């Protein structure tokens, strides 16, 4: 029979390991040079677009010199050339990021928040509530997401707000499913049963004991989803359902460059490259986070 | 097995009803008088009255839904607000072209993705593995609308080996070869993301399967590597991949709108893009309803195939 001091030591070890999980994940992530590289690129791009009003050489919507249209990359005064109206491509890329990056981030945050709340509610509370929530979300999930977003935006009318709303709606079911499946297994865990037996309210149990343990998969999924959402939002703008001209946005810029592809390929390729670099970096960071937070992979 | 198939078919009915209700609700999100959205911006008073009568717009909302659903089930999705052609006929004229493009890109993404995944898994941490996974990562991060334009620039404008767009009839002068010639660039563009996803998934499932005892037993029996990998390991590793390939059809349908627009491929996607640009609501909603229905059926077929391939599923049901 183990002595009380041995039990206390064991408990302390357990506690230390529990606290150590987040720390160890962080340590692993820091050691993953590819993931850190991805995070650095995202940070650099974010800093550049935040500083756009200071560092952009020109007004992104102003026609600087209408005689200097379609200037190629490396032209004097225009490092990334000019577009079909003579606007500076570098300035438009920097300002465009101020729309494209948030349209990748905000729907993920909002859909994550709503989806997590729905998933927690569906998984933890009554079966009836679970059935109602999940059947409604199943219907949204039954649509190809881009198609549903297109339907919503074309009904509400093109515009950034409607595009953000549509992207958020189509992403909610994925988070709800992810969280619900975690909650269903977590609520049978002994520590959750113990918390309830000690008189903790359902809300307290969900917020303090269940939610923290569902955060790791949400974090990984959300990071990977941010990259996909940047592409998704740019795709809507490419179809003319996002921002209205002349507001610079990467997807819309790409669509503008399509018509002059043979004359000035840089107009379409530069914004596409920006989307690609940001998405790739977010995917690298997401992969790194997944490896760091998934204990099974860590053991392997 | 029959019971399982019937169960799956019955389960699809409420989903399809839900899909129809969602499309109907979205249709009613159109700001202002919905009759204008359905009849087009230049409609006369008579045309508006006709639309109100046909769609039952003066009736309570639930009756409007049943009127709309009954007509949709009969293949009547209204008329295009601009061309005044029946939406169902417009869709059916273009559906084979989109189907061809989707099948071509699904085939490319599945074959290349599975092959790349197997090579990566059997040569884990080798140069090939790293190269394949790097390409898969790139493919997964690449917007199809950008990739399409880059492929047009390289292969159509600079090298001039493929046409930049359009589609030819298989009965035309060029025959099947000319059709394939036009199909390759859009199919590769549409299939690249799925290819990357399939490659990554096959690699991880293969790595898991290759560590199983029965693989060791197969090797111990003296079977050659190729038989072990393709006949024993891949067959089991492919099960989750089939689900993902099924889910990718949804992605392909959404992506088709973008890719068909870039390559002027005369399919449903291009028709919907034009309808979106000209705010032709009946065509957009008709296309969405049809593609979502196809997606539900594809997933149904995948579920049934899955049960055929994995006996554990039908026994658990």
Coordinates of C-alpha atoms in Angstrom, one line a residue:
Chain A
X1 CA 0.0 0.0 0.0
X2 CA 1.4 3.4 -0.9
X3 CA 2.1 5.8 1.9
X4 CA 0.4 9.2 2.0
X5 CA 3.7 11.0 1.1
X6 CA 4.1 8.7 -1.9
X7 CA 0.5 9.5 -3.0
X8 CA 1.2 13.3 -2.6
X9 CA 4.3 13.0 -4.6
X10 CA 2.5 11.1 -7.3
X11 CA -0.2 13.8 -7.3
X12 CA 2.4 16.5 -7.5
X13 CA 4.0 14.7 -10.4
X14 CA 0.7 14.5 -12.1
X15 CA 0.0 18.1 -11.5
X16 CA 3.4 19.1 -12.8
X17 CA 2.8 17.0 -15.9
X18 CA -0.6 18.7 -16.4
X19 CA 0.9 22.2 -16.2
X20 CA 3.7 21.0 -18.4
X21 CA 1.6 20.0 -21.3
X22 CA 1.0 23.6 -22.5
X23 CA 4.6 24.5 -21.7
X24 CA 5.9 21.5 -23.5
X25 CA 3.7 22.2 -26.5
X26 CA 5.1 25.8 -26.6
X27 CA 8.7 24.4 -26.2
X28 CA 8.1 22.0 -29.1
X29 CA 6.6 24.7 -31.2
X30 CA 9.5 27.0 -30.6
X31 CA 11.9 24.2 -31.7
X32 CA 9.9 23.6 -34.9
X33 CA 11.9 25.9 -37.2
X34 CA 9.4 25.5 -40.1
X35 CA 6.5 26.5 -37.9
X36 CA 8.4 29.4 -36.4
X37 CA 9.3 30.5 -39.9
X38 CA 5.6 30.4 -40.9
X39 CA 4.7 32.5 -37.8
X40 CA 7.5 35.0 -38.6
X41 CA 6.3 35.5 -42.2
X42 CA 2.7 36.0 -41.0
X43 CA 3.9 38.5 -38.4
X44 CA 6.0 40.3 -41.0
X45 CA 3.1 40.5 -43.5
X46 CA 0.7 41.6 -40.8
X47 CA 3.2 44.4 -39.7
X48 CA 3.6 45.6 -43.3
X49 CA -0.1 45.8 -43.9
X50 CA -0.8 47.5 -40.6
X51 CA 1.9 50.1 -41.5
X52 CA 0.5 50.5 -45.0
X53 CA -0.6 54.2 -44.3
X54 CA 3.0 55.0 -43.4
X55 CA 5.0 52.9 -45.8
X56 CA 2.8 52.6 -48.9
X57 CA 4.4 55.0 -51.5
X58 CA 1.2 56.1 -53.0
X59 CA -2.6 56.4 -52.4
X60 CA -3.9 52.9 -53.4
X61 CA -6.9 54.2 -55.3
X62 CA -5.4 57.3 -56.8
X63 CA -4.5 57.3 -60.5
X64 CA -1.0 58.5 -60.2
X65 CA -0.1 58.9 -63.8
X66 CA -2.6 57.7 -66.4
X67 CA 0.0 57.7 -69.1
X68 CA 2.1 55.2 -67.1
X69 CA -0.4 52.3 -67.2
X70 CA 0.7 48.6 -66.9
X71 CA 4.3 49.6 -66.0
X72 CA 6.2 46.3 -65.3
X73 CA 7.9 45.2 -62.1
X74 CA 11.0 47.3 -61.3
X75 CA 9.8 50.5 -63.0
X76 CA 11.2 53.7 -61.5
X77 CA 9.0 54.8 -58.6
X78 CA 6.9 51.6 -58.8
X79 CA 8.8 48.6 -57.6
X80 CA 5.8 46.3 -58.4
X81 CA 4.7 48.2 -61.4
X82 CA 1.3 49.9 -62.1
X83 CA -2.1 48.4 -63.0
X84 CA -4.4 49.1 -65.9
X85 CA -5.4 52.5 -64.5
X86 CA -1.9 53.5 -63.6
X87 CA -2.3 52.8 -59.9
X88 CA 0.8 51.7 -57.9
X89 CA 0.6 47.9 -57.4
X90 CA 2.8 47.9 -54.2
X91 CA 0.6 50.4 -52.5
X92 CA -2.5 48.4 -53.5
X93 CA -1.0 45.2 -52.2
X94 CA -0.1 46.8 -48.9
X95 CA -3.5 48.4 -48.5
X96 CA -5.3 45.3 -49.9
X97 CA -3.8 43.2 -47.1
X98 CA -5.7 45.4 -44.7
X99 CA -8.8 43.8 -46.1
X100 CA -7.6 40.4 -47.1
X101 CA -6.0 39.4 -43.8
X102 CA -8.9 40.5 -41.5
X103 CA -11.3 38.6 -43.9
X104 CA -9.3 35.5 -43.2
X105 CA -9.1 36.1 -39.4
X106 CA -12.5 37.5 -38.3
X107 CA -14.8 34.8 -39.8
X108 CA -12.6 32.2 -38.2
X109 CA -12.8 33.9 -34.8
X110 CA -16.5 34.5 -35.0
X111 CA -17.3 31.1 -36.4
X112 CA -15.0 29.5 -33.8
X113 CA -16.8 31.4 -31.0
X114 CA -20.4 30.6 -32.2
X115 CA -19.4 27.0 -33.3
X116 CA -17.7 26.3 -30.0
X117 CA -20.7 27.6 -28.0
X118 CA -23.1 25.5 -30.1
X119 CA -20.9 22.4 -29.9
X120 CA -20.6 22.8 -26.1
X121 CA -24.3 23.2 -25.7
X122 CA -25.1 20.3 -28.1
X123 CA -22.6 18.0 -26.5
X124 CA -23.1 18.7 -22.8
X125 CA -26.8 19.5 -22.3
X126 CA -29.9 17.6 -23.3
X127 CA -30.0 15.1 -26.1
X128 CA -33.0 17.0 -27.5
X129 CA -31.1 20.2 -27.8
X130 CA -28.2 18.3 -29.3
X131 CA -30.5 16.8 -32.0
X132 CA -32.0 20.2 -32.8
X133 CA -28.6 22.0 -33.1
X134 CA -26.8 19.3 -34.9
X135 CA -29.6 18.6 -37.5
X136 CA -29.7 22.3 -38.4
X137 CA -25.9 22.4 -38.7
X138 CA -26.0 19.2 -40.7
X139 CA -28.1 21.0 -43.3
X140 CA -25.5 23.8 -43.6
X141 CA -22.8 21.2 -43.7
X142 CA -24.6 19.5 -46.6
X143 CA -23.8 22.4 -48.9
X144 CA -20.4 22.8 -50.6
X145 CA -19.2 25.8 -48.5
X146 CA -18.2 28.1 -51.4
X147 CA -21.6 27.4 -53.1
X148 CA -23.5 28.3 -49.9
X149 CA -21.5 31.5 -49.4
X150 CA -22.1 32.5 -53.0
X151 CA -25.8 31.9 -52.6
X152 CA -26.0 34.0 -49.4
X153 CA -23.9 36.9 -50.8
X154 CA -25.7 37.0 -54.1
X155 CA -29.0 37.1 -52.3
X156 CA -27.9 39.8 -49.8
X157 CA -25.9 41.7 -52.4
X158 CA -22.1 42.0 -52.9
X159 CA -20.1 43.7 -50.2
X160 CA -17.4 43.0 -47.6
X161 CA -19.8 42.7 -44.7
X162 CA -22.1 40.3 -46.5
X163 CA -19.1 38.2 -47.6
X164 CA -17.8 38.1 -44.0
X165 CA -21.2 37.0 -42.8
X166 CA -21.5 34.3 -45.4
X167 CA -18.0 32.9 -44.7
X168 CA -18.7 32.9 -41.0
X169 CA -22.1 31.0 -41.4
X170 CA -20.6 28.3 -43.6
X171 CA -17.8 27.7 -41.1
X172 CA -19.8 27.3 -38.0
X173 CA -20.8 23.6 -38.4
X174 CA -17.2 22.5 -38.6
X175 CA -16.3 24.0 -35.2
X176 CA -19.5 22.8 -33.6
X177 CA -18.9 19.2 -34.8
X178 CA -15.3 19.3 -33.6
X179 CA -16.2 20.7 -30.1
X180 CA -19.2 18.4 -29.7
X181 CA -17.2 15.3 -30.4
X182 CA -14.6 16.3 -27.8
X183 CA -17.3 17.2 -25.3
X184 CA -19.1 13.9 -25.7
X185 CA -16.0 12.0 -24.6
X186 CA -14.9 14.6 -22.0
X187 CA -18.2 14.7 -20.1
X188 CA -17.7 11.0 -19.2
X189 CA -14.3 11.7 -17.8
X190 CA -13.9 11.2 -14.0
X191 CA -12.8 14.7 -13.3
X192 CA -15.9 16.1 -14.9
X193 CA -18.2 13.7 -13.1
X194 CA -16.3 14.6 -9.8
X195 CA -16.9 18.3 -10.5
X196 CA -20.6 17.8 -10.9
X197 CA -20.7 15.5 -7.9
X198 CA -19.1 18.3 -5.8
X199 CA -22.1 20.5 -6.8
X200 CA -20.6 22.6 -9.6
X201 CA -23.3 24.1 -11.8
X202 CA -23.5 22.9 -15.5
X203 CA -22.2 26.3 -16.7
X204 CA -19.2 26.2 -14.3
X205 CA -18.4 22.6 -15.3
X206 CA -18.6 23.4 -19.0
X207 CA -16.6 26.7 -18.8
X208 CA -13.9 25.6 -16.3
X209 CA -13.5 21.9 -16.9
X210 CA -14.7 21.0 -20.4
X211 CA -14.0 24.0 -22.5
X212 CA -10.2 24.3 -21.7
X213 CA -9.8 20.7 -22.8
X214 CA -11.4 21.3 -26.2
X215 CA -9.2 24.4 -27.0
X216 CA -6.2 22.5 -28.5
X217 CA -8.0 21.0 -31.5
X218 CA -9.9 24.3 -32.0
X219 CA -6.6 26.2 -32.0
X220 CA -5.0 23.9 -34.6
X221 CA -8.1 23.8 -36.8
X222 CA -8.6 27.6 -36.5
X223 CA -5.0 28.3 -37.6
X224 CA -5.3 25.9 -40.6
X225 CA -8.7 27.4 -41.4
X226 CA -7.4 31.0 -41.4
X227 CA -5.2 30.2 -44.4
X228 CA -8.1 28.6 -46.2
X229 CA -10.4 31.5 -45.3
X230 CA -8.0 34.0 -46.8
X231 CA -8.3 32.0 -50.1
X232 CA -12.1 31.7 -49.6
X233 CA -12.6 35.4 -49.1
X234 CA -10.3 36.3 -52.0
X235 CA -12.3 33.8 -54.1
X236 CA -15.5 35.6 -53.3
X237 CA -13.9 39.0 -54.2
X238 CA -12.5 37.4 -57.4
X239 CA -16.1 36.5 -58.3
X240 CA -17.2 40.1 -57.7
X241 CA -19.0 39.3 -54.4
X242 CA -16.5 40.8 -52.0
X243 CA -15.3 44.4 -51.8
X244 CA -16.5 46.9 -54.3
X245 CA -14.0 48.7 -56.6
X246 CA -11.9 50.7 -56.3
X247 CA -11.1 49.3 -52.8
X248 CA -7.9 47.3 -53.0
X249 CA -8.2 43.6 -52.0
X250 CA -6.0 40.7 -53.2
X251 CA -8.8 38.6 -54.8
X252 CA -10.3 41.6 -56.5
X253 CA -6.9 42.8 -57.8
X254 CA -6.3 39.3 -59.2
X255 CA -9.6 39.5 -61.1
X256 CA -8.7 42.9 -62.5
X257 CA -5.3 41.5 -63.7
X258 CA -7.1 38.7 -65.6
X259 CA -8.1 40.9 -68.5
X260 CA -4.5 42.1 -69.0
X261 CA -2.7 38.8 -68.3
X262 CA -0.8 38.7 -71.6
X263 CA 0.2 42.4 -71.4
X264 CA 1.0 42.7 -67.7
X265 CA 1.1 39.4 -65.9
X266 CA 2.4 41.0 -62.7
X267 CA -1.0 42.6 -61.9
X268 CA -2.5 39.1 -61.4
X269 CA 0.5 37.2 -60.1
X270 CA 1.6 39.6 -57.4
X271 CA -1.6 39.5 -55.3
X272 CA -1.9 35.8 -56.0
X273 CA 1.6 35.4 -54.6
X274 CA 0.7 37.4 -51.5
X275 CA -2.3 35.1 -50.8
X276 CA -0.1 32.0 -51.4
X277 CA 2.7 33.2 -49.1
X278 CA 0.2 34.0 -46.3
X279 CA -1.7 30.8 -46.6
X280 CA 1.4 28.7 -46.8
X281 CA 2.8 30.3 -43.7
X282 CA -0.4 29.8 -41.8
X283 CA -0.5 26.2 -42.9
X284 CA 3.1 25.7 -41.7
X285 CA 2.2 27.2 -38.4
X286 CA -1.0 25.1 -38.1
X287 CA 1.0 21.9 -38.9
X288 CA 3.5 22.8 -36.2
X289 CA 0.8 23.6 -33.7
X290 CA -0.9 20.3 -34.4
X291 CA 2.4 18.4 -33.9
X292 CA 3.0 20.3 -30.7
X293 CA -0.4 19.9 -29.2
X294 CA -1.2 16.3 -30.3
X295 CA 0.3 14.0 -27.6
X296 CA 0.0 11.0 -29.8
X297 CA 2.3 12.5 -32.4
X298 CA 4.6 13.7 -29.7
X299 CA 5.0 10.2 -28.4
X300 CA 5.7 9.0 -31.9
Chain B
X1 CA -26.5 -4.5 -46.5
X2 CA -29.9 -3.7 -48.1
X3 CA -31.1 -2.5 -44.7
X4 CA -28.0 -0.3 -44.4
X5 CA -28.6 1.2 -47.9
X6 CA -32.3 1.9 -47.1
X7 CA -31.3 3.5 -43.8
X8 CA -28.8 5.8 -45.6
X9 CA -31.4 6.7 -48.3
X10 CA -34.0 7.5 -45.6
X11 CA -31.5 9.6 -43.7
X12 CA -30.8 11.6 -46.8
X13 CA -34.5 12.7 -47.1
X14 CA -34.5 15.2 -44.2
X15 CA -31.1 16.6 -45.3
X16 CA -32.5 17.2 -48.8
X17 CA -35.5 18.8 -47.3
X18 CA -33.3 21.0 -45.2
X19 CA -31.2 21.9 -48.2
X20 CA -34.4 23.0 -50.0
X21 CA -35.6 25.0 -47.0
X22 CA -32.2 26.7 -46.8
X23 CA -32.2 27.7 -50.5
X24 CA -35.8 28.9 -50.1
X25 CA -34.8 31.0 -47.1
X26 CA -31.8 32.5 -48.9
X27 CA -34.1 33.3 -51.9
X28 CA -36.2 35.3 -49.5
X29 CA -33.2 37.2 -48.1
X30 CA -33.1 39.2 -51.3
X31 CA -33.7 42.8 -50.2
X32 CA -36.9 44.5 -51.5
X33 CA -39.6 42.9 -53.6
X34 CA -38.6 39.3 -54.4
X35 CA -40.8 39.4 -57.5
X36 CA -38.2 41.9 -59.0
X37 CA -35.4 39.5 -58.2
X38 CA -37.2 36.6 -59.9
X39 CA -38.5 38.6 -62.9
X40 CA -35.4 40.7 -63.5
X41 CA -34.8 44.4 -63.2
X42 CA -36.5 45.3 -66.5
X43 CA -39.7 43.4 -65.9
X44 CA -43.0 44.9 -66.9
X45 CA -46.0 45.0 -64.5
X46 CA -47.5 42.0 -66.4
X47 CA -44.4 40.0 -65.9
X48 CA -44.2 40.8 -62.2
X49 CA -47.9 39.8 -61.8
X50 CA -47.1 36.5 -63.7
X51 CA -44.1 35.8 -61.4
X52 CA -46.2 36.5 -58.3
X53 CA -48.9 34.2 -59.5
X54 CA -46.6 31.3 -60.6
X55 CA -44.5 31.5 -57.4
X56 CA -47.5 32.0 -55.2
X57 CA -46.0 35.1 -53.7
X58 CA -49.3 36.4 -52.4
X59 CA -49.7 33.3 -50.3
X60 CA -48.4 32.6 -46.7
X61 CA -44.7 31.7 -46.6
X62 CA -45.2 28.0 -45.9
X63 CA -47.5 27.7 -48.9
X64 CA -45.0 29.5 -51.0
X65 CA -42.4 27.0 -49.9
X66 CA -44.6 24.0 -50.9
X67 CA -45.5 25.6 -54.2
X68 CA -41.8 26.2 -54.9
X69 CA -40.8 22.7 -53.7
X70 CA -43.5 21.0 -55.8
X71 CA -42.4 22.9 -58.9
X72 CA -38.7 22.2 -58.2
X73 CA -39.4 18.5 -57.8
X74 CA -41.1 18.6 -61.2
X75 CA -38.0 20.2 -62.6
X76 CA -39.5 23.7 -62.8
X77 CA -37.0 26.1 -61.2
X78 CA -38.5 29.2 -62.8
X79 CA -37.1 31.2 -65.7
X80 CA -33.9 33.2 -66.0
X81 CA -34.6 36.8 -65.1
X82 CA -32.5 37.9 -68.1
X83 CA -32.7 35.3 -70.8
X84 CA -36.2 34.1 -69.9
X85 CA -35.2 30.5 -70.6
X86 CA -36.3 27.8 -68.1
X87 CA -33.6 27.5 -65.5
X88 CA -33.8 23.7 -65.4
X89 CA -33.1 23.5 -69.2
X90 CA -30.2 25.9 -68.8
X91 CA -28.7 23.8 -66.0
X92 CA -29.2 20.5 -67.8
X93 CA -27.5 21.9 -71.0
X94 CA -24.4 22.7 -69.0
X95 CA -24.3 20.0 -66.4
X96 CA -22.6 17.4 -68.6
X97 CA -19.7 19.8 -69.1
X98 CA -19.2 20.4 -65.4
X99 CA -19.6 16.7 -64.7
X100 CA -16.8 16.0 -67.2
X101 CA -14.5 18.6 -65.7
X102 CA -15.3 17.3 -62.1
X103 CA -14.6 13.7 -63.1
X104 CA -11.4 14.6 -64.8
X105 CA -10.1 16.6 -61.9
X106 CA -11.2 14.0 -59.4
X107 CA -9.4 11.3 -61.4
X108 CA -6.2 13.4 -61.6
X109 CA -6.3 14.3 -57.9
X110 CA -7.1 10.8 -56.7
X111 CA -4.6 8.9 -58.9
X112 CA -1.7 11.4 -58.5
X113 CA -2.6 12.0 -54.8
X114 CA -2.7 8.3 -53.9
X115 CA 0.5 7.6 -55.8
X116 CA 2.4 10.5 -54.2
X117 CA 1.1 9.5 -50.8
X118 CA 2.3 5.9 -51.2
X119 CA 5.7 6.9 -52.4
X120 CA 6.1 9.3 -49.4
X121 CA 4.9 6.7 -46.9
X122 CA 7.1 3.8 -48.2
X123 CA 10.1 6.1 -48.3
X124 CA 9.5 8.0 -45.1
X125 CA 11.9 10.9 -44.5
X126 CA 13.6 10.3 -47.8
X127 CA 14.2 13.1 -50.4
X128 CA 11.1 11.9 -52.3
X129 CA 9.0 12.0 -49.2
X130 CA 10.1 15.6 -48.4
X131 CA 9.6 16.7 -52.0
X132 CA 6.1 15.2 -52.3
X133 CA 5.0 16.7 -49.0
X134 CA 6.4 20.0 -49.9
X135 CA 4.5 20.0 -53.2
X136 CA 1.4 18.9 -51.3
X137 CA 1.8 21.8 -48.9
X138 CA 2.2 24.2 -51.8
X139 CA -0.8 22.7 -53.6
X140 CA -2.9 23.0 -50.4
X141 CA -2.0 26.7 -50.0
X142 CA -2.5 27.7 -53.6
X143 CA -5.7 29.6 -54.6
X144 CA -7.1 27.9 -57.6
X145 CA -7.9 31.2 -59.3
X146 CA -4.2 32.1 -59.1
X147 CA -3.0 28.7 -60.1
X148 CA -5.3 28.8 -63.1
X149 CA -3.9 32.1 -64.3
X150 CA -0.3 31.0 -63.7
X151 CA -0.9 27.8 -65.8
X152 CA -2.5 29.9 -68.6
X153 CA 0.5 32.2 -68.6
X154 CA 3.0 29.4 -68.7
X155 CA 1.3 26.8 -70.9
X156 CA -1.0 28.9 -73.1
X157 CA 0.8 32.3 -73.5
X158 CA 4.5 31.4 -73.2
X159 CA 4.9 27.8 -74.2
X160 CA 1.7 27.6 -76.3
X161 CA 1.2 23.9 -75.7
X162 CA -2.4 24.2 -74.3
X163 CA -5.3 26.5 -75.2
X164 CA -6.1 29.2 -72.7
X165 CA -9.7 28.3 -72.5
X166 CA -12.9 27.0 -74.1
X167 CA -14.1 23.6 -74.8
X168 CA -14.6 21.6 -78.0
X169 CA -17.3 19.0 -78.8
X170 CA -16.1 15.4 -78.8
X171 CA -18.0 15.0 -82.1
X172 CA -16.1 18.0 -83.6
X173 CA -13.2 17.9 -86.0
X174 CA -10.6 17.5 -83.3
X175 CA -12.5 14.6 -81.6
X176 CA -11.6 13.3 -78.2
X177 CA -8.0 14.4 -78.3
X178 CA -8.9 18.0 -78.8
X179 CA -11.4 17.8 -76.0
X180 CA -8.7 16.4 -73.7
X181 CA -6.3 19.1 -74.9
X182 CA -8.8 21.7 -73.6
X183 CA -9.6 19.8 -70.5
X184 CA -6.1 19.3 -69.0
X185 CA -5.4 22.8 -67.6
X186 CA -8.8 23.4 -66.0
X187 CA -8.8 19.8 -64.6
X188 CA -5.4 20.2 -63.1
X189 CA -6.3 23.6 -61.7
X190 CA -9.5 22.3 -60.1
X191 CA -7.8 19.1 -58.8
X192 CA -4.6 20.5 -57.3
X193 CA -6.0 21.2 -53.8
X194 CA -7.7 17.8 -53.6
X195 CA -4.6 16.2 -54.9
X196 CA -2.6 17.7 -52.1
X197 CA -5.1 16.7 -49.4
X198 CA -5.3 13.2 -50.7
X199 CA -1.5 12.8 -50.9
X200 CA -1.1 14.0 -47.2
X201 CA -3.9 11.7 -46.0
X202 CA -2.7 8.7 -47.9
X203 CA 0.8 9.2 -46.5
X204 CA -0.5 9.3 -42.9
X205 CA -2.9 6.4 -43.2
X206 CA -0.3 4.3 -45.0
X207 CA 2.3 5.0 -42.3
X208 CA -0.3 3.8 -39.7
X209 CA -1.2 0.7 -41.7
X210 CA 2.4 -0.2 -42.5
X211 CA 3.1 -0.5 -38.8
X212 CA 0.3 -3.1 -38.3
X213 CA 1.0 -6.7 -37.4
X214 CA -0.6 -8.2 -40.5
X215 CA 1.9 -6.2 -42.7
X216 CA 4.7 -7.7 -40.7
X217 CA 3.2 -11.1 -41.2
X218 CA 2.8 -10.6 -44.9
X219 CA 6.5 -9.5 -45.1
X220 CA 7.5 -12.5 -43.0
X221 CA 5.7 -14.8 -45.4
X222 CA 8.2 -13.6 -48.0
X223 CA 5.8 -11.5 -50.1
X224 CA 7.5 -9.0 -52.3
X225 CA 7.3 -5.3 -51.2
X226 CA 5.1 -4.3 -54.0
X227 CA 2.4 -6.9 -53.1
X228 CA 2.6 -6.0 -49.5
X229 CA 2.3 -2.2 -50.2
X230 CA -0.4 -2.3 -52.9
X231 CA -2.4 -5.4 -52.1
X232 CA -2.3 -5.5 -48.3
X233 CA -1.5 -2.0 -47.0
X234 CA -3.0 0.4 -49.6
X235 CA -6.4 -1.4 -49.7
X236 CA -6.9 -0.7 -46.0
X237 CA -5.3 2.7 -46.1
X238 CA -7.7 3.8 -48.8
X239 CA -10.8 3.5 -46.7
X240 CA -10.7 7.0 -45.0
X241 CA -9.4 8.4 -48.3
X242 CA -12.6 7.4 -50.1
X243 CA -14.6 9.6 -47.6
X244 CA -12.3 12.5 -48.2
X245 CA -12.5 12.1 -52.0
X246 CA -16.3 12.1 -51.6
X247 CA -16.1 15.3 -49.6
X248 CA -13.8 16.8 -52.2
X249 CA -16.6 16.7 -54.7
X250 CA -18.3 19.5 -52.8
X251 CA -15.1 21.5 -53.0
X252 CA -14.9 20.7 -56.7
X253 CA -18.4 22.0 -57.3
X254 CA -17.7 25.3 -55.5
X255 CA -14.3 25.5 -57.2
X256 CA -15.8 24.8 -60.6
X257 CA -17.5 28.3 -60.6
X258 CA -14.0 29.9 -60.3
X259 CA -12.2 27.5 -62.7
X260 CA -14.8 27.5 -65.4
X261 CA -14.8 31.3 -65.3
X262 CA -11.1 31.5 -65.7
X263 CA -10.9 28.9 -68.5
X264 CA -14.2 29.9 -70.2
X265 CA -15.4 26.3 -69.7
X266 CA -19.1 26.3 -70.7
X267 CA -20.4 24.5 -67.6
X268 CA -22.7 25.3 -64.7
X269 CA -20.0 27.3 -62.9
X270 CA -19.6 29.7 -65.8
X271 CA -23.3 30.0 -66.1
X272 CA -23.6 30.8 -62.4
X273 CA -20.8 33.3 -62.5
X274 CA -22.6 35.2 -65.3
X275 CA -25.8 34.9 -63.3
X276 CA -24.1 36.3 -60.2
X277 CA -22.6 39.2 -62.2
X278 CA -26.0 40.1 -63.7
X279 CA -28.0 39.4 -60.5
X280 CA -30.0 36.7 -62.2
X281 CA -31.4 35.2 -58.9
X282 CA -33.4 32.3 -60.3
X283 CA -30.4 30.9 -62.1
X284 CA -28.0 31.3 -59.1
X285 CA -30.5 29.6 -56.7
X286 CA -31.4 26.9 -59.2
X287 CA -27.7 26.1 -59.7
X288 CA -27.1 26.1 -55.9
X289 CA -30.0 23.8 -55.3
X290 CA -29.0 21.3 -58.0
X291 CA -25.3 21.2 -57.0
X292 CA -26.1 20.9 -53.3
X293 CA -28.5 18.0 -54.1
X294 CA -25.8 16.3 -56.2
X295 CA -23.4 16.7 -53.3
X296 CA -25.8 15.0 -50.9
X297 CA -26.2 12.1 -53.3
X298 CA -22.4 11.8 -53.8
X299 CA -21.9 11.6 -50.1
X300 CA -24.7 9.0 -50.0
X301 CA -22.9 6.9 -52.6
X302 CA -19.6 7.3 -50.8
X303 CA -21.3 6.0 -47.5
X304 CA -22.6 3.0 -49.3
X305 CA -19.3 2.3 -51.1
X306 CA -17.6 2.6 -47.8
X307 CA -19.9 -0.1 -46.3
X308 CA -19.1 -2.4 -49.3
X309 CA -15.4 -1.9 -48.8
X310 CA -15.4 -2.1 -45.0
X311 CA -17.7 -4.9 -43.7
X312 CA -17.4 -3.6 -40.1
X313 CA -19.7 -0.7 -41.0
X314 CA -22.6 -2.8 -42.2
X315 CA -22.3 -5.1 -39.2
X316 CA -22.2 -2.2 -36.8
X317 CA -25.5 -1.1 -38.3

